[in-house]
């Protein structure tokens, strides 16, 4: 079943999608998104770390450390 769907998509969509992917404006958008993706991932990691103490018991050492240094963790924002 999946092989039929894959063959259909490959047969009918590969040529138009290849032409679309070669379009310079769409390629520029794609490259811009790819360029900013590492920044977004690292920033998201910092946000998760900064707000992690809200989900932890207050007696945990890591929660106390993060609360004490939240300003430094959120400095890029």
Coordinates of N, CA and C in Angstrom, one line a residue:
X1 N 0.8 -1.2 0.0 CA 0.0 0.0 0.0 C 0.9 1.3 0.0
X2 N 1.8 1.3 0.9 CA 2.7 2.4 1.0 C 3.6 2.6 -0.3
X3 N 3.9 1.5 -0.9 CA 4.7 1.5 -2.1 C 4.0 2.1 -3.2
X4 N 2.7 1.9 -3.3 CA 1.8 2.5 -4.3 C 1.8 4.0 -4.2
X5 N 1.6 4.4 -2.9 CA 1.5 5.8 -2.6 C 2.8 6.5 -2.9
X6 N 3.9 5.9 -2.5 CA 5.2 6.5 -2.8 C 5.5 6.5 -4.3
X7 N 5.1 5.5 -5.0 CA 5.4 5.5 -6.5 C 4.5 6.6 -7.1
X8 N 3.3 6.8 -6.7 CA 2.4 7.8 -7.2 C 3.0 9.2 -7.0
X9 N 3.4 9.4 -5.7 CA 4.0 10.7 -5.4 C 5.3 11.0 -6.2
X10 N 6.1 9.9 -6.3 CA 7.3 10.1 -7.0 C 7.1 10.4 -8.5
X11 N 6.1 9.7 -9.1 CA 5.8 9.9 -10.5 C 5.2 11.2 -10.8
X12 N 4.2 11.6 -10.0 CA 3.4 12.8 -10.3 C 3.9 14.1 -9.7
X13 N 4.7 14.0 -8.6 CA 5.1 15.3 -7.9 C 6.5 15.6 -7.9
X14 N 7.4 14.7 -8.3 CA 8.8 14.9 -8.3 C 9.3 16.0 -9.3
X15 N 8.7 16.0 -10.5 CA 9.1 17.0 -11.4 C 8.7 18.4 -11.1
X16 N 7.4 18.6 -10.7 CA 7.0 20.0 -10.3 C 7.7 20.5 -9.0
X17 N 7.9 19.6 -8.1 CA 8.5 20.0 -6.9 C 10.0 20.3 -7.1
X18 N 10.7 19.6 -8.0 CA 12.1 19.9 -8.4 C 12.2 21.3 -9.0
X19 N 11.2 21.6 -9.9 CA 11.2 23.0 -10.5 C 10.9 24.0 -9.4
X20 N 10.0 23.7 -8.5 CA 9.7 24.7 -7.4 C 10.9 24.9 -6.5
X21 N 11.6 23.9 -6.2 CA 12.8 24.0 -5.3 C 13.9 24.8 -5.9
X22 N 14.0 24.9 -7.3 CA 15.0 25.6 -7.9 C 14.7 27.1 -8.1
X23 N 13.5 27.5 -7.7 CA 13.1 28.9 -7.8 C 13.9 29.7 -6.8
X24 N 14.5 30.8 -7.2 CA 15.5 31.5 -6.4 C 14.9 32.2 -5.1
X25 N 13.7 32.6 -5.2 CA 13.1 33.3 -4.1 C 12.8 32.3 -3.0
X26 N 12.2 31.2 -3.3 CA 11.9 30.1 -2.4 C 13.2 29.5 -1.8
X27 N 14.2 29.4 -2.6 CA 15.5 28.9 -2.2 C 16.1 29.9 -1.1
X28 N 15.9 31.2 -1.3 CA 16.4 32.2 -0.4 C 15.7 32.1 0.9
X29 N 14.4 31.9 0.9 CA 13.6 31.7 2.1 C 14.1 30.5 2.9
X30 N 14.3 29.4 2.1 CA 14.8 28.1 2.7 C 16.1 28.3 3.4
X31 N 17.0 29.0 2.7 CA 18.4 29.2 3.2 C 18.4 30.1 4.5
X32 N 17.5 31.0 4.5 CA 17.4 31.9 5.6 C 16.8 31.2 6.8
X33 N 15.9 30.3 6.6 CA 15.3 29.5 7.7 C 16.4 28.6 8.3
X34 N 17.1 28.0 7.4 CA 18.2 27.0 7.8 C 19.3 27.8 8.6
X35 N 19.6 29.0 8.2 CA 20.6 29.8 8.8 C 20.2 30.2 10.3
X36 N 18.9 30.4 10.5 CA 18.5 30.8 11.8 C 18.1 29.7 12.7
X37 N 18.0 28.5 12.2 CA 17.6 27.3 13.0 C 18.5 27.0 14.2
X38 N 19.8 27.1 14.1 CA 20.6 26.8 15.2 C 20.4 27.8 16.4
X39 N 20.2 29.1 16.0 CA 20.0 30.1 17.0 C 18.7 29.9 17.7
X40 N 17.6 29.5 17.0 CA 16.3 29.2 17.6 C 16.5 28.0 18.6
X41 N 17.2 26.9 18.2 CA 17.3 25.7 19.0 C 18.1 26.1 20.3
X42 N 19.2 26.8 20.2 CA 19.9 27.1 21.4 C 19.1 28.1 22.3
X43 N 18.4 29.0 21.7 CA 17.6 29.9 22.5 C 16.5 29.2 23.2
X44 N 15.9 28.2 22.6 CA 14.9 27.4 23.2 C 15.4 26.6 24.3
X45 N 16.6 26.1 24.2 CA 17.3 25.3 25.3 C 17.5 26.2 26.5
X46 N 17.9 27.5 26.3 CA 18.1 28.4 27.4 C 16.8 28.7 28.1
X47 N 15.7 28.8 27.3 CA 14.4 29.1 27.9 C 13.9 27.9 28.7
X48 N 14.1 26.7 28.2 CA 13.7 25.5 29.0 C 14.5 25.4 30.3
X49 N 15.8 25.7 30.2 CA 16.6 25.7 31.5 C 16.2 26.7 32.5
X50 N 15.9 27.9 32.0 CA 15.5 29.0 32.8 C 14.2 28.8 33.6
X51 N 13.2 28.1 32.9 CA 11.9 27.9 33.5 C 11.7 26.5 34.0
X52 N 12.8 25.7 34.1 CA 12.7 24.4 34.6 C 12.4 24.3 36.1
X53 N 12.9 25.3 36.9 CA 12.6 25.2 38.4 C 11.1 25.3 38.7
X54 N 10.3 25.8 37.8 CA 8.8 25.8 38.0 C 8.3 24.4 38.1
X55 N 9.0 23.4 37.5 CA 8.5 22.1 37.5 C 9.2 21.2 38.5
X56 N 10.2 21.7 39.2 CA 11.0 20.9 40.1 C 10.6 21.2 41.6
X57 N 10.8 20.3 42.5 CA 10.7 20.7 43.9 C 11.7 21.7 44.3
X58 N 11.3 22.6 45.1 CA 12.2 23.8 45.5 C 13.4 23.3 46.3
X59 N 13.4 22.1 46.8 CA 14.5 21.6 47.6 C 15.7 21.1 46.8
X60 N 15.4 20.9 45.5 CA 16.5 20.3 44.7 C 17.6 21.4 44.5
X61 N 18.8 21.0 44.5 CA 19.9 21.9 44.4 C 20.0 22.6 43.0
X62 N 19.7 21.9 42.0 CA 19.7 22.5 40.6 C 18.6 23.5 40.5
X63 N 17.5 23.3 41.1 CA 16.4 24.3 41.1 C 16.8 25.6 41.8
X64 N 17.5 25.5 42.9 CA 17.9 26.6 43.6 C 19.0 27.4 42.8
X65 N 19.9 26.6 42.2 CA 20.9 27.2 41.3 C 20.4 28.0 40.2
X66 N 19.4 27.4 39.5 CA 18.8 28.1 38.3 C 18.0 29.3 38.8
X67 N 17.3 29.2 39.9 CA 16.6 30.4 40.4 C 17.5 31.5 40.8
X68 N 18.7 31.2 41.3 CA 19.7 32.2 41.7 C 20.3 32.8 40.5
X69 N 20.5 32.1 39.4 CA 21.2 32.6 38.3 C 20.2 32.8 37.1
X70 N 19.0 33.0 37.3 CA 18.0 33.2 36.2 C 18.3 34.4 35.4
X71 N 18.8 35.4 36.0 CA 19.1 36.6 35.3 C 20.3 36.4 34.3
X72 N 21.2 35.6 34.7 CA 22.3 35.3 33.7 C 21.9 34.4 32.6
X73 N 21.0 33.4 33.0 CA 20.5 32.5 31.9 C 19.7 33.2 30.9
X74 N 18.9 34.2 31.4 CA 18.0 34.9 30.5 C 18.6 36.2 29.9
X75 N 19.9 36.4 30.1 CA 20.6 37.6 29.6 C 20.5 37.8 28.1
X76 N 20.5 36.8 27.3 CA 20.3 37.0 25.8 C 18.9 37.6 25.5
X77 N 18.0 37.5 26.4 CA 16.6 38.0 26.1 C 16.4 39.3 26.7

